[in-house]
């Protein structure tokens, strides 16, 4: 498979740095452009992140360290060097929406880690194992934008990527109410213990906007395409509390669920065990052998022990038991900067998106043509719509389902 030229927008931040690590040796992608704010433009990447590289035990990929940073606002310069971009900028939401649409209109697909376009009706918000079919909406988005190649696709908030995969195989039982409390690592705030010493031996019971994202975003993931929009699912109703805890990486969730048709515990375990992700058979480079892993040890999963499971791309589940108020409760864990951020964008979000679109017949011309000069690309006006809605089973390994541990 040929390599595609990619750019990282917001390359100097925590998620941007993780993108750099993941892309440095990726078999599909070659980083040809890194971009950040105008303050950093003109510096080499190594110079720009000196003193704030978040992974001191791992060097900056050599090919990326020597790249000269571009100004992210200089869309034509960046777009002329790449087939598509990963976006992880730290800006106001309206500024992010405007920037991402400028890149899309410049016929440069955008895979975004940002929240600004998550509730734009024709922008797919993908956990590809679950809702890869939502990639079909890109055809409608391109009509709105007036583009042939350019589009925006986003990943959901890192807080939901531990428990939404566990709920997904149980949808046939009609989950009606979900109570979830998330315990989120400091890397989710772009911090380390060196840069945020106040978090040592500490818990903060508030993360701005996180409760609302955790309650709204799963409904779009579980939704369906209707006309030119993705329509949110009617349920379940979700109540979330999100806490920042003294862990470096890994978001954990404690979940209680009430069902319309209560399954047995054996049925839940069976559904988790036999869940076949939508990405099965796509041969994505960093896809986990099993999407869902269930731990029988009641003291698992644990952030330090289990967040790196399958390269940080698998979901860990444990402690399934009856709930005296709801029906059942359990805990889940995901790696927030791998599965939840850059890793989901690089090896799942993008790869799954491209291959899924090919399956649906929405061929990406950029996969078959060199990058066209910006002046030759189609650009059209559009209007913005932003809505915010209220190790024991080898056969399981082959199916991509759940591993009992």
mmCIF file of C-alpha atoms in Angstrom:
data_model
loop_
_atom_site.group_PDB
_atom_site.id
_atom_site.type_symbol
_atom_site.label_atom_id
_atom_site.label_comp_id
_atom_site.label_asym_id
_atom_site.label_seq_id
_atom_site.Cartn_x
_atom_site.Cartn_y
_atom_site.Cartn_z
ATOM 1 C CA UNK A 1 0.000 0.000 0.000
ATOM 2 C CA UNK A 2 1.313 3.425 -0.926
ATOM 3 C CA UNK A 3 1.914 6.009 1.748
ATOM 4 C CA UNK A 4 -0.190 9.149 1.880
ATOM 5 C CA UNK A 5 1.115 12.582 2.725
ATOM 6 C CA UNK A 6 -0.425 13.916 5.916
ATOM 7 C CA UNK A 7 -0.219 17.022 8.035
ATOM 8 C CA UNK A 8 -0.708 17.582 11.751
ATOM 9 C CA UNK A 9 -2.536 20.793 12.626
ATOM 10 C CA UNK A 10 -1.923 21.753 16.259
ATOM 11 C CA UNK A 11 1.201 19.604 16.229
ATOM 12 C CA UNK A 12 2.842 21.044 19.351
ATOM 13 C CA UNK A 13 0.063 20.249 21.865
ATOM 14 C CA UNK A 14 -0.364 17.025 23.836
ATOM 15 C CA UNK A 15 -2.579 15.304 21.247
ATOM 16 C CA UNK A 16 -0.524 16.733 18.390
ATOM 17 C CA UNK A 17 2.598 15.239 19.945
ATOM 18 C CA UNK A 18 0.853 11.889 20.249
ATOM 19 C CA UNK A 19 -0.082 12.150 16.569
ATOM 20 C CA UNK A 20 3.603 12.749 15.794
ATOM 21 C CA UNK A 21 4.623 9.620 17.703
ATOM 22 C CA UNK A 22 2.001 7.422 16.068
ATOM 23 C CA UNK A 23 2.590 8.728 12.570
ATOM 24 C CA UNK A 24 6.385 8.649 12.751
ATOM 25 C CA UNK A 25 6.552 4.996 11.734
ATOM 26 C CA UNK A 26 3.049 4.385 10.384
ATOM 27 C CA UNK A 27 2.928 2.113 7.295
ATOM 28 C CA UNK A 28 0.208 4.140 5.587
ATOM 29 C CA UNK A 29 1.150 7.745 6.291
ATOM 30 C CA UNK A 30 4.122 10.071 5.847
ATOM 31 C CA UNK A 31 4.085 13.339 7.755
ATOM 32 C CA UNK A 32 5.064 16.036 5.286
ATOM 33 C CA UNK A 33 3.765 19.082 7.175
ATOM 34 C CA UNK A 34 3.375 20.140 10.802
ATOM 35 C CA UNK A 35 1.517 23.317 11.703
ATOM 36 C CA UNK A 36 0.714 25.287 14.830
ATOM 37 C CA UNK A 37 0.085 28.889 15.797
ATOM 38 C CA UNK A 38 1.878 31.753 14.132
ATOM 39 C CA UNK A 39 4.098 32.083 17.223
ATOM 40 C CA UNK A 40 5.743 28.749 16.420
ATOM 41 C CA UNK A 41 5.824 29.059 12.645
ATOM 42 C CA UNK A 42 9.334 28.992 11.212
ATOM 43 C CA UNK A 43 10.815 26.886 14.007
ATOM 44 C CA UNK A 44 11.699 23.259 13.557
ATOM 45 C CA UNK A 45 9.333 20.880 15.303
ATOM 46 C CA UNK A 46 12.081 19.890 17.742
ATOM 47 C CA UNK A 47 12.694 23.535 18.634
ATOM 48 C CA UNK A 48 8.985 24.241 19.114
ATOM 49 C CA UNK A 49 8.419 21.396 21.592
ATOM 50 C CA UNK A 50 11.747 21.729 23.403
ATOM 51 C CA UNK A 51 11.123 21.684 27.160
ATOM 52 C CA UNK A 52 7.521 20.538 26.746
ATOM 53 C CA UNK A 53 7.771 17.236 24.876
ATOM 54 C CA UNK A 54 5.255 15.125 26.799
ATOM 55 C CA UNK A 55 6.992 11.765 26.276
ATOM 56 C CA UNK A 56 10.530 12.150 27.681
ATOM 57 C CA UNK A 57 11.218 8.420 27.475
ATOM 58 C CA UNK A 58 10.475 8.390 23.740
ATOM 59 C CA UNK A 59 12.329 10.570 21.243
ATOM 60 C CA UNK A 60 10.612 12.687 18.638
ATOM 61 C CA UNK A 61 10.507 10.762 15.338
ATOM 62 C CA UNK A 62 13.572 11.907 13.423
ATOM 63 C CA UNK A 63 11.749 12.664 10.195
ATOM 64 C CA UNK A 64 9.280 14.904 12.033
ATOM 65 C CA UNK A 65 11.747 16.608 14.391
ATOM 66 C CA UNK A 66 13.438 18.394 11.493
ATOM 67 C CA UNK A 67 10.252 19.624 9.794
ATOM 68 C CA UNK A 68 9.665 23.371 9.849
ATOM 69 C CA UNK A 69 6.382 24.405 11.424
ATOM 70 C CA UNK A 70 3.865 26.169 9.199
ATOM 71 C CA UNK A 71 1.219 28.594 10.396
ATOM 72 C CA UNK A 72 -2.008 26.586 10.727
ATOM 73 C CA UNK A 73 -3.939 29.599 9.450
ATOM 74 C CA UNK A 74 -2.031 29.459 6.150
ATOM 75 C CA UNK A 75 -4.399 26.879 4.722
ATOM 76 C CA UNK A 76 -3.218 27.020 1.121
ATOM 77 C CA UNK A 77 0.420 26.405 2.066
ATOM 78 C CA UNK A 78 -0.446 23.421 4.241
ATOM 79 C CA UNK A 79 -3.042 22.016 1.858
ATOM 80 C CA UNK A 80 -0.574 22.106 -1.020
ATOM 81 C CA UNK A 81 1.737 19.678 0.806
ATOM 82 C CA UNK A 82 -0.663 16.969 1.980
ATOM 83 C CA UNK A 83 -3.402 14.527 1.016
ATOM 84 C CA UNK A 84 -5.241 15.212 4.290
ATOM 85 C CA UNK A 85 -4.705 16.555 7.802
ATOM 86 C CA UNK A 86 -5.202 15.504 11.397
ATOM 87 C CA UNK A 87 -6.447 18.425 13.463
ATOM 88 C CA UNK A 88 -5.864 18.882 17.197
ATOM 89 C CA UNK A 89 -5.817 22.643 17.683
ATOM 90 C CA UNK A 90 -6.507 24.541 20.904
ATOM 91 C CA UNK A 91 -8.798 27.380 19.887
ATOM 92 C CA UNK A 92 -12.333 28.675 20.449
ATOM 93 C CA UNK A 93 -15.009 26.430 18.941
ATOM 94 C CA UNK A 94 -16.185 28.920 16.336
ATOM 95 C CA UNK A 95 -12.580 29.450 15.247
ATOM 96 C CA UNK A 96 -12.023 25.695 14.986
ATOM 97 C CA UNK A 97 -15.180 25.223 12.901
ATOM 98 C CA UNK A 98 -14.092 27.977 10.555
ATOM 99 C CA UNK A 99 -10.546 26.618 10.239
ATOM 100 C CA UNK A 100 -11.622 23.031 9.624
ATOM 101 C CA UNK A 101 -14.102 24.094 6.964
ATOM 102 C CA UNK A 102 -11.426 26.217 5.267
ATOM 103 C CA UNK A 103 -9.269 23.103 4.954
ATOM 104 C CA UNK A 104 -12.194 21.027 3.717
ATOM 105 C CA UNK A 105 -13.077 23.657 1.119
ATOM 106 C CA UNK A 106 -9.455 23.655 0.022
ATOM 107 C CA UNK A 107 -10.124 19.999 -0.891
ATOM 108 C CA UNK A 108 -8.133 18.707 2.074
ATOM 109 C CA UNK A 109 -9.970 16.130 4.198
ATOM 110 C CA UNK A 110 -9.838 16.830 7.922
ATOM 111 C CA UNK A 111 -9.764 14.138 10.624
ATOM 112 C CA UNK A 112 -10.429 16.114 13.768
ATOM 113 C CA UNK A 113 -9.802 15.485 17.439
ATOM 114 C CA UNK A 114 -11.734 18.650 18.294
ATOM 115 C CA UNK A 115 -15.293 18.962 19.543
ATOM 116 C CA UNK A 116 -16.365 21.919 17.401
ATOM 117 C CA UNK A 117 -17.965 19.907 14.581
ATOM 118 C CA UNK A 118 -19.161 16.895 16.570
ATOM 119 C CA UNK A 119 -22.801 17.955 16.359
ATOM 120 C CA UNK A 120 -22.743 19.321 12.830
ATOM 121 C CA UNK A 121 -25.456 17.077 11.317
ATOM 122 C CA UNK A 122 -23.533 15.968 8.234
ATOM 123 C CA UNK A 123 -20.175 15.457 9.970
ATOM 124 C CA UNK A 124 -19.652 11.829 11.044
ATOM 125 C CA UNK A 125 -18.484 11.340 14.641
ATOM 126 C CA UNK A 126 -16.877 7.935 14.491
ATOM 127 C CA UNK A 127 -16.029 5.060 16.735
ATOM 128 C CA UNK A 128 -15.424 2.992 13.599
ATOM 129 C CA UNK A 129 -15.992 -0.383 15.261
ATOM 130 C CA UNK A 130 -19.522 0.797 16.091
ATOM 131 C CA UNK A 131 -20.773 3.300 13.537
ATOM 132 C CA UNK A 132 -18.438 3.133 10.542
ATOM 133 C CA UNK A 133 -21.523 3.222 8.290
ATOM 134 C CA UNK A 134 -21.966 6.892 9.263
ATOM 135 C CA UNK A 135 -19.146 7.632 6.789
ATOM 136 C CA UNK A 136 -21.845 7.605 4.109
ATOM 137 C CA UNK A 137 -22.996 11.053 5.279
ATOM 138 C CA UNK A 138 -19.823 12.537 3.801
ATOM 139 C CA UNK A 139 -21.497 12.490 0.402
ATOM 140 C CA UNK A 140 -24.119 14.932 1.745
ATOM 141 C CA UNK A 141 -21.477 17.020 3.500
ATOM 142 C CA UNK A 142 -19.542 17.406 0.255
ATOM 143 C CA UNK A 143 -22.678 18.615 -1.502
ATOM 144 C CA UNK A 144 -23.129 21.256 1.189
ATOM 145 C CA UNK A 145 -19.496 22.331 1.059
ATOM 146 C CA UNK A 146 -19.317 22.173 -2.727
ATOM 147 C CA UNK A 147 -16.249 19.946 -2.643
ATOM 148 C CA UNK A 148 -15.094 16.866 -4.526
ATOM 149 C CA UNK A 149 -12.499 15.629 -2.050
ATOM 150 C CA UNK A 150 -12.681 17.787 1.058
ATOM 151 C CA UNK A 151 -14.673 16.770 4.124
ATOM 152 C CA UNK A 152 -14.534 16.769 7.937
ATOM 153 C CA UNK A 153 -14.794 13.690 10.129
ATOM 154 C CA UNK A 154 -14.417 13.794 13.907
ATOM 155 C CA UNK A 155 -13.771 11.443 16.791
ATOM 156 C CA UNK A 156 -15.936 11.636 19.928
ATOM 157 C CA UNK A 157 -14.871 12.862 23.331
ATOM 158 C CA UNK A 158 -12.350 10.639 25.097
ATOM 159 C CA UNK A 159 -14.665 10.328 28.122
ATOM 160 C CA UNK A 160 -17.224 8.172 26.259
ATOM 161 C CA UNK A 161 -14.819 5.753 24.584
ATOM 162 C CA UNK A 162 -14.570 3.479 27.592
ATOM 163 C CA UNK A 163 -18.276 2.833 28.193
ATOM 164 C CA UNK A 164 -20.019 3.387 24.838
ATOM 165 C CA UNK A 165 -18.291 0.319 23.295
ATOM 166 C CA UNK A 166 -19.591 -1.746 26.235
ATOM 167 C CA UNK A 167 -23.153 -0.463 25.747
ATOM 168 C CA UNK A 168 -23.150 -0.973 21.988
ATOM 169 C CA UNK A 169 -23.542 -4.812 21.926
ATOM 170 C CA UNK A 170 -26.413 -4.481 24.411
ATOM 171 C CA UNK A 171 -28.581 -2.096 22.392
ATOM 172 C CA UNK A 172 -31.006 -4.868 21.418
ATOM 173 C CA UNK A 173 -32.063 -5.065 25.073
ATOM 174 C CA UNK A 174 -33.127 -1.422 25.000
ATOM 175 C CA UNK A 175 -30.947 0.360 27.560
ATOM 176 C CA UNK A 176 -33.204 3.106 28.897
ATOM 177 C CA UNK A 177 -31.173 4.785 31.626
ATOM 178 C CA UNK A 178 -27.429 4.962 32.126
ATOM 179 C CA UNK A 179 -25.644 6.417 35.125
ATOM 180 C CA UNK A 180 -21.930 6.879 34.551
ATOM 181 C CA UNK A 181 -19.112 8.378 36.558
ATOM 182 C CA UNK A 182 -15.820 8.819 34.722
ATOM 183 C CA UNK A 183 -12.393 9.046 36.324
ATOM 184 C CA UNK A 184 -10.214 10.857 33.819
ATOM 185 C CA UNK A 185 -6.431 11.084 33.609
ATOM 186 C CA UNK A 186 -4.576 14.384 33.525
ATOM 187 C CA UNK A 187 -3.283 13.835 29.983
ATOM 188 C CA UNK A 188 -6.857 14.491 28.937
ATOM 189 C CA UNK A 189 -6.242 18.091 29.987
ATOM 190 C CA UNK A 190 -2.961 18.147 28.053
ATOM 191 C CA UNK A 191 -0.981 17.910 31.285
ATOM 192 C CA UNK A 192 1.657 15.796 32.977
ATOM 193 C CA UNK A 193 2.470 15.667 36.676
ATOM 194 C CA UNK A 194 5.512 17.825 35.926
ATOM 195 C CA UNK A 195 3.353 20.568 34.434
ATOM 196 C CA UNK A 196 0.424 20.121 36.861
ATOM 197 C CA UNK A 197 1.913 19.247 40.269
ATOM 198 C CA UNK A 198 -1.325 20.293 41.979
ATOM 199 C CA UNK A 199 -2.887 17.072 40.696
ATOM 200 C CA UNK A 200 -0.540 14.839 42.696
ATOM 201 C CA UNK A 201 -2.622 13.146 45.418
ATOM 202 C CA UNK A 202 -5.710 14.998 44.217
ATOM 203 C CA UNK A 203 -9.151 14.621 42.623
ATOM 204 C CA UNK A 204 -11.064 17.500 40.993
ATOM 205 C CA UNK A 205 -14.822 16.853 40.702
ATOM 206 C CA UNK A 206 -15.311 19.089 37.652
ATOM 207 C CA UNK A 207 -14.139 19.104 34.037
ATOM 208 C CA UNK A 208 -15.692 21.919 32.082
ATOM 209 C CA UNK A 209 -18.272 20.744 29.527
ATOM 210 C CA UNK A 210 -17.397 17.086 30.029
ATOM 211 C CA UNK A 211 -20.651 15.981 31.675
ATOM 212 C CA UNK A 212 -22.677 17.373 28.796
ATOM 213 C CA UNK A 213 -20.446 15.802 26.134
ATOM 214 C CA UNK A 214 -20.684 12.451 27.894
ATOM 215 C CA UNK A 215 -24.476 12.663 27.909
ATOM 216 C CA UNK A 216 -24.997 13.956 24.335
ATOM 217 C CA UNK A 217 -22.364 12.359 22.156
ATOM 218 C CA UNK A 218 -23.335 8.682 22.582
ATOM 219 C CA UNK A 219 -26.733 9.486 21.065
ATOM 220 C CA UNK A 220 -25.104 10.565 17.806
ATOM 221 C CA UNK A 221 -22.878 7.462 17.818
ATOM 222 C CA UNK A 222 -26.008 5.297 18.229
ATOM 223 C CA UNK A 223 -27.993 7.384 15.725
ATOM 224 C CA UNK A 224 -28.781 6.846 12.041
ATOM 225 C CA UNK A 225 -28.569 8.672 8.728
ATOM 226 C CA UNK A 226 -31.783 10.261 7.559
ATOM 227 C CA UNK A 227 -31.606 12.365 4.431
ATOM 228 C CA UNK A 228 -28.636 14.707 4.666
ATOM 229 C CA UNK A 229 -28.138 14.421 8.419
ATOM 230 C CA UNK A 230 -27.251 12.022 11.181
ATOM 231 C CA UNK A 231 -30.217 11.848 13.540
ATOM 232 C CA UNK A 232 -29.511 11.150 17.201
ATOM 233 C CA UNK A 233 -30.894 8.044 18.835
ATOM 234 C CA UNK A 234 -33.823 8.664 21.176
ATOM 235 C CA UNK A 235 -32.042 6.919 24.060
ATOM 236 C CA UNK A 236 -30.720 5.864 26.385
ATOM 237 C CA UNK A 237 -30.988 8.755 28.794
ATOM 238 C CA UNK A 238 -27.532 9.262 30.247
ATOM 239 C CA UNK A 239 -26.540 11.037 33.455
ATOM 240 C CA UNK A 240 -22.794 11.631 33.709
ATOM 241 C CA UNK A 241 -20.365 12.967 36.280
ATOM 242 C CA UNK A 242 -16.779 13.440 35.125
ATOM 243 C CA UNK A 243 -13.895 13.718 37.586
ATOM 244 C CA UNK A 244 -10.227 14.497 37.030
ATOM 245 C CA UNK A 245 -8.049 12.029 38.957
ATOM 246 C CA UNK A 246 -4.351 11.604 39.697
ATOM 247 C CA UNK A 247 -3.557 9.188 36.862
ATOM 248 C CA UNK A 248 -1.211 10.021 34.004
ATOM 249 C CA UNK A 249 -3.169 8.179 31.284
ATOM 250 C CA UNK A 250 -6.358 6.120 31.098
ATOM 251 C CA UNK A 251 -10.015 7.047 31.543
ATOM 252 C CA UNK A 252 -12.145 4.725 33.681
ATOM 253 C CA UNK A 253 -15.937 4.675 33.885
ATOM 254 C CA UNK A 254 -18.266 3.189 36.495
ATOM 255 C CA UNK A 255 -21.549 2.416 34.735
ATOM 256 C CA UNK A 256 -25.048 1.420 35.887
ATOM 257 C CA UNK A 257 -27.702 0.508 33.303
ATOM 258 C CA UNK A 258 -31.446 -0.115 33.301
ATOM 259 C CA UNK A 259 -32.895 -2.023 30.337
ATOM 260 C CA UNK A 260 -36.336 -2.178 28.754
ATOM 261 C CA UNK A 261 -35.800 -5.949 28.336
ATOM 262 C CA UNK A 262 -33.488 -7.048 31.117
ATOM 263 C CA UNK A 263 -30.883 -9.571 29.938
ATOM 264 C CA UNK A 264 -29.193 -12.098 32.170
ATOM 265 C CA UNK A 265 -25.556 -11.639 33.123
ATOM 266 C CA UNK A 266 -24.678 -14.606 30.917
ATOM 267 C CA UNK A 267 -26.405 -12.931 27.991
ATOM 268 C CA UNK A 268 -24.440 -9.724 28.551
ATOM 269 C CA UNK A 269 -21.164 -11.631 28.672
ATOM 270 C CA UNK A 270 -22.168 -13.533 25.545
ATOM 271 C CA UNK A 271 -22.929 -10.295 23.684
ATOM 272 C CA UNK A 272 -19.613 -8.766 24.711
ATOM 273 C CA UNK A 273 -17.796 -11.978 23.809
ATOM 274 C CA UNK A 274 -19.382 -12.261 20.368
ATOM 275 C CA UNK A 275 -19.429 -8.596 19.389
ATOM 276 C CA UNK A 276 -17.996 -8.225 15.883
ATOM 277 C CA UNK A 277 -16.727 -4.702 15.233
ATOM 278 C CA UNK A 278 -17.635 -2.993 11.988
ATOM 279 C CA UNK A 279 -13.917 -2.738 11.208
ATOM 280 C CA UNK A 280 -13.446 -6.527 11.145
ATOM 281 C CA UNK A 281 -11.660 -7.538 7.963
ATOM 282 C CA UNK A 282 -10.392 -4.045 7.127
ATOM 283 C CA UNK A 283 -6.796 -4.903 8.147
ATOM 284 C CA UNK A 284 -6.196 -1.655 9.987
ATOM 285 C CA UNK A 285 -2.575 -1.502 11.174
ATOM 286 C CA UNK A 286 -3.231 -0.827 14.861
ATOM 287 C CA UNK A 287 -6.623 -2.472 15.253
ATOM 288 C CA UNK A 288 -6.804 -4.659 18.382
ATOM 289 C CA UNK A 289 -7.209 -8.403 17.907
ATOM 290 C CA UNK A 290 -10.130 -8.131 20.317
ATOM 291 C CA UNK A 291 -12.091 -4.930 20.634
ATOM 292 C CA UNK A 292 -13.561 -5.818 24.063
ATOM 293 C CA UNK A 293 -11.711 -7.597 26.879
ATOM 294 C CA UNK A 294 -13.552 -8.768 29.988
ATOM 295 C CA UNK A 295 -11.592 -9.341 33.215
ATOM 296 C CA UNK A 296 -12.947 -11.906 35.674
ATOM 297 C CA UNK A 297 -10.574 -10.624 38.373
ATOM 298 C CA UNK A 298 -12.716 -8.192 40.437
ATOM 299 C CA UNK A 299 -9.697 -5.908 40.906
ATOM 300 C CA UNK A 300 -9.401 -5.275 37.157
ATOM 301 C CA UNK A 301 -9.215 -3.344 34.960
ATOM 302 C CA UNK A 302 -6.630 -0.970 36.440
ATOM 303 C CA UNK A 303 -5.208 2.076 34.701
ATOM 304 C CA UNK A 304 -1.503 1.239 35.203
ATOM 305 C CA UNK A 305 -1.936 -2.429 34.281
ATOM 306 C CA UNK A 306 -4.465 -2.317 31.478
ATOM 307 C CA UNK A 307 -4.504 1.039 29.681
ATOM 308 C CA UNK A 308 -1.840 -0.160 27.175
ATOM 309 C CA UNK A 309 -3.807 -3.299 26.306
ATOM 310 C CA UNK A 310 -3.376 -4.090 22.605
ATOM 311 C CA UNK A 311 -1.323 -0.977 22.028
ATOM 312 C CA UNK A 312 -3.817 1.144 23.945
ATOM 313 C CA UNK A 313 -6.550 0.478 21.393
ATOM 314 C CA UNK A 314 -8.669 -2.129 23.213
ATOM 315 C CA UNK A 315 -11.499 -1.608 25.726
ATOM 316 C CA UNK A 316 -11.249 -3.280 29.148
ATOM 317 C CA UNK A 317 -14.400 -4.240 31.065
ATOM 318 C CA UNK A 318 -14.812 -5.762 34.514
ATOM 319 C CA UNK A 319 -16.951 -6.167 37.637
ATOM 320 C CA UNK A 320 -20.268 -6.970 35.927
ATOM 321 C CA UNK A 321 -22.813 -7.493 38.716
ATOM 322 C CA UNK A 322 -26.443 -6.730 39.636
ATOM 323 C CA UNK A 323 -27.320 -3.174 40.589
ATOM 324 C CA UNK A 324 -29.893 -2.714 43.399
ATOM 325 C CA UNK A 325 -31.316 0.458 41.809
ATOM 326 C CA UNK A 326 -30.761 -0.117 38.089
ATOM 327 C CA UNK A 327 -30.313 -3.575 36.514
ATOM 328 C CA UNK A 328 -26.544 -4.062 36.207
ATOM 329 C CA UNK A 329 -23.291 -2.222 36.824
ATOM 330 C CA UNK A 330 -19.747 -2.632 35.531
ATOM 331 C CA UNK A 331 -16.506 -0.714 35.004
ATOM 332 C CA UNK A 332 -14.666 0.099 31.778
ATOM 333 C CA UNK A 333 -11.247 1.494 30.837
ATOM 334 C CA UNK A 334 -9.730 2.992 27.717
ATOM 335 C CA UNK A 335 -6.491 4.816 26.937
ATOM 336 C CA UNK A 336 -7.531 8.396 26.464
ATOM 337 C CA UNK A 337 -4.704 9.630 24.222
ATOM 338 C CA UNK A 338 -4.446 6.427 22.159
ATOM 339 C CA UNK A 339 -7.910 4.919 21.746
ATOM 340 C CA UNK A 340 -9.507 8.174 22.870
ATOM 341 C CA UNK A 341 -7.570 10.687 20.808
ATOM 342 C CA UNK A 342 -4.670 10.413 18.364
ATOM 343 C CA UNK A 343 -4.676 6.620 18.023
ATOM 344 C CA UNK A 344 -8.375 6.552 17.247
ATOM 345 C CA UNK A 345 -7.851 9.199 14.598
ATOM 346 C CA UNK A 346 -4.782 7.709 12.969
ATOM 347 C CA UNK A 347 -5.157 3.987 12.685
ATOM 348 C CA UNK A 348 -8.875 3.573 13.198
ATOM 349 C CA UNK A 349 -10.766 6.719 12.371
ATOM 350 C CA UNK A 350 -9.009 7.466 9.118
ATOM 351 C CA UNK A 351 -8.185 3.963 7.926
ATOM 352 C CA UNK A 352 -11.620 2.647 8.825
ATOM 353 C CA UNK A 353 -13.236 5.684 7.258
ATOM 354 C CA UNK A 354 -11.440 5.351 3.927
ATOM 355 C CA UNK A 355 -12.020 1.623 3.599
ATOM 356 C CA UNK A 356 -15.607 1.838 4.809
ATOM 357 C CA UNK A 357 -16.336 4.598 2.302
ATOM 358 C CA UNK A 358 -14.866 2.448 -0.452
ATOM 359 C CA UNK A 359 -17.178 -0.384 0.570
ATOM 360 C CA UNK A 360 -20.170 1.957 0.372
ATOM 361 C CA UNK A 361 -19.140 3.127 -3.082
ATOM 362 C CA UNK A 362 -18.221 6.642 -1.947
ATOM 363 C CA UNK A 363 -14.787 6.478 -3.586
ATOM 364 C CA UNK A 364 -12.185 8.903 -2.290
ATOM 365 C CA UNK A 365 -10.555 10.320 -5.371
ATOM 366 C CA UNK A 366 -7.620 11.524 -3.296
ATOM 367 C CA UNK A 367 -6.593 7.917 -2.783
ATOM 368 C CA UNK A 368 -6.003 7.553 -6.512
ATOM 369 C CA UNK A 369 -4.671 10.968 -7.550
ATOM 370 C CA UNK A 370 -1.768 13.179 -6.487
ATOM 371 C CA UNK A 371 -2.511 16.332 -4.557
ATOM 372 C CA UNK A 372 -3.806 18.965 -6.950
ATOM 373 C CA UNK A 373 -2.561 22.566 -6.742
ATOM 374 C CA UNK A 374 -4.824 24.569 -4.483
ATOM 375 C CA UNK A 375 -5.759 26.936 -7.276
ATOM 376 C CA UNK A 376 -7.278 24.055 -9.234
ATOM 377 C CA UNK A 377 -9.526 22.841 -6.424
ATOM 378 C CA UNK A 378 -13.273 23.318 -6.210
ATOM 379 C CA UNK A 379 -14.421 25.790 -3.583
ATOM 380 C CA UNK A 380 -18.029 26.740 -2.862
ATOM 381 C CA UNK A 381 -19.909 28.742 -0.281
ATOM 382 C CA UNK A 382 -21.802 26.950 2.464
ATOM 383 C CA UNK A 383 -23.784 27.680 5.587
ATOM 384 C CA UNK A 384 -22.911 26.368 9.034
ATOM 385 C CA UNK A 385 -25.363 24.264 11.023
ATOM 386 C CA UNK A 386 -24.355 23.497 14.592
ATOM 387 C CA UNK A 387 -26.738 21.546 16.789
ATOM 388 C CA UNK A 388 -26.327 20.340 20.344
ATOM 389 C CA UNK A 389 -28.855 17.624 21.286
ATOM 390 C CA UNK A 390 -30.342 17.269 24.692
ATOM 391 C CA UNK A 391 -6.842 -14.779 26.636
ATOM 392 C CA UNK A 392 -8.793 -17.796 26.609
ATOM 393 C CA UNK A 393 -10.652 -18.116 23.382
ATOM 394 C CA UNK A 394 -8.695 -18.213 20.139
ATOM 395 C CA UNK A 395 -11.948 -18.307 18.143
ATOM 396 C CA UNK A 396 -12.997 -15.045 19.783
ATOM 397 C CA UNK A 397 -9.650 -13.548 18.854
ATOM 398 C CA UNK A 398 -10.304 -14.330 15.225
ATOM 399 C CA UNK A 399 -13.756 -12.762 15.363
ATOM 400 C CA UNK A 400 -12.433 -9.580 16.911
ATOM 401 C CA UNK A 401 -14.774 -9.848 19.878
ATOM 402 C CA UNK A 402 -14.175 -10.054 23.615
ATOM 403 C CA UNK A 403 -11.378 -11.792 25.464
ATOM 404 C CA UNK A 404 -12.099 -13.224 28.896
ATOM 405 C CA UNK A 405 -9.237 -12.763 31.335
#
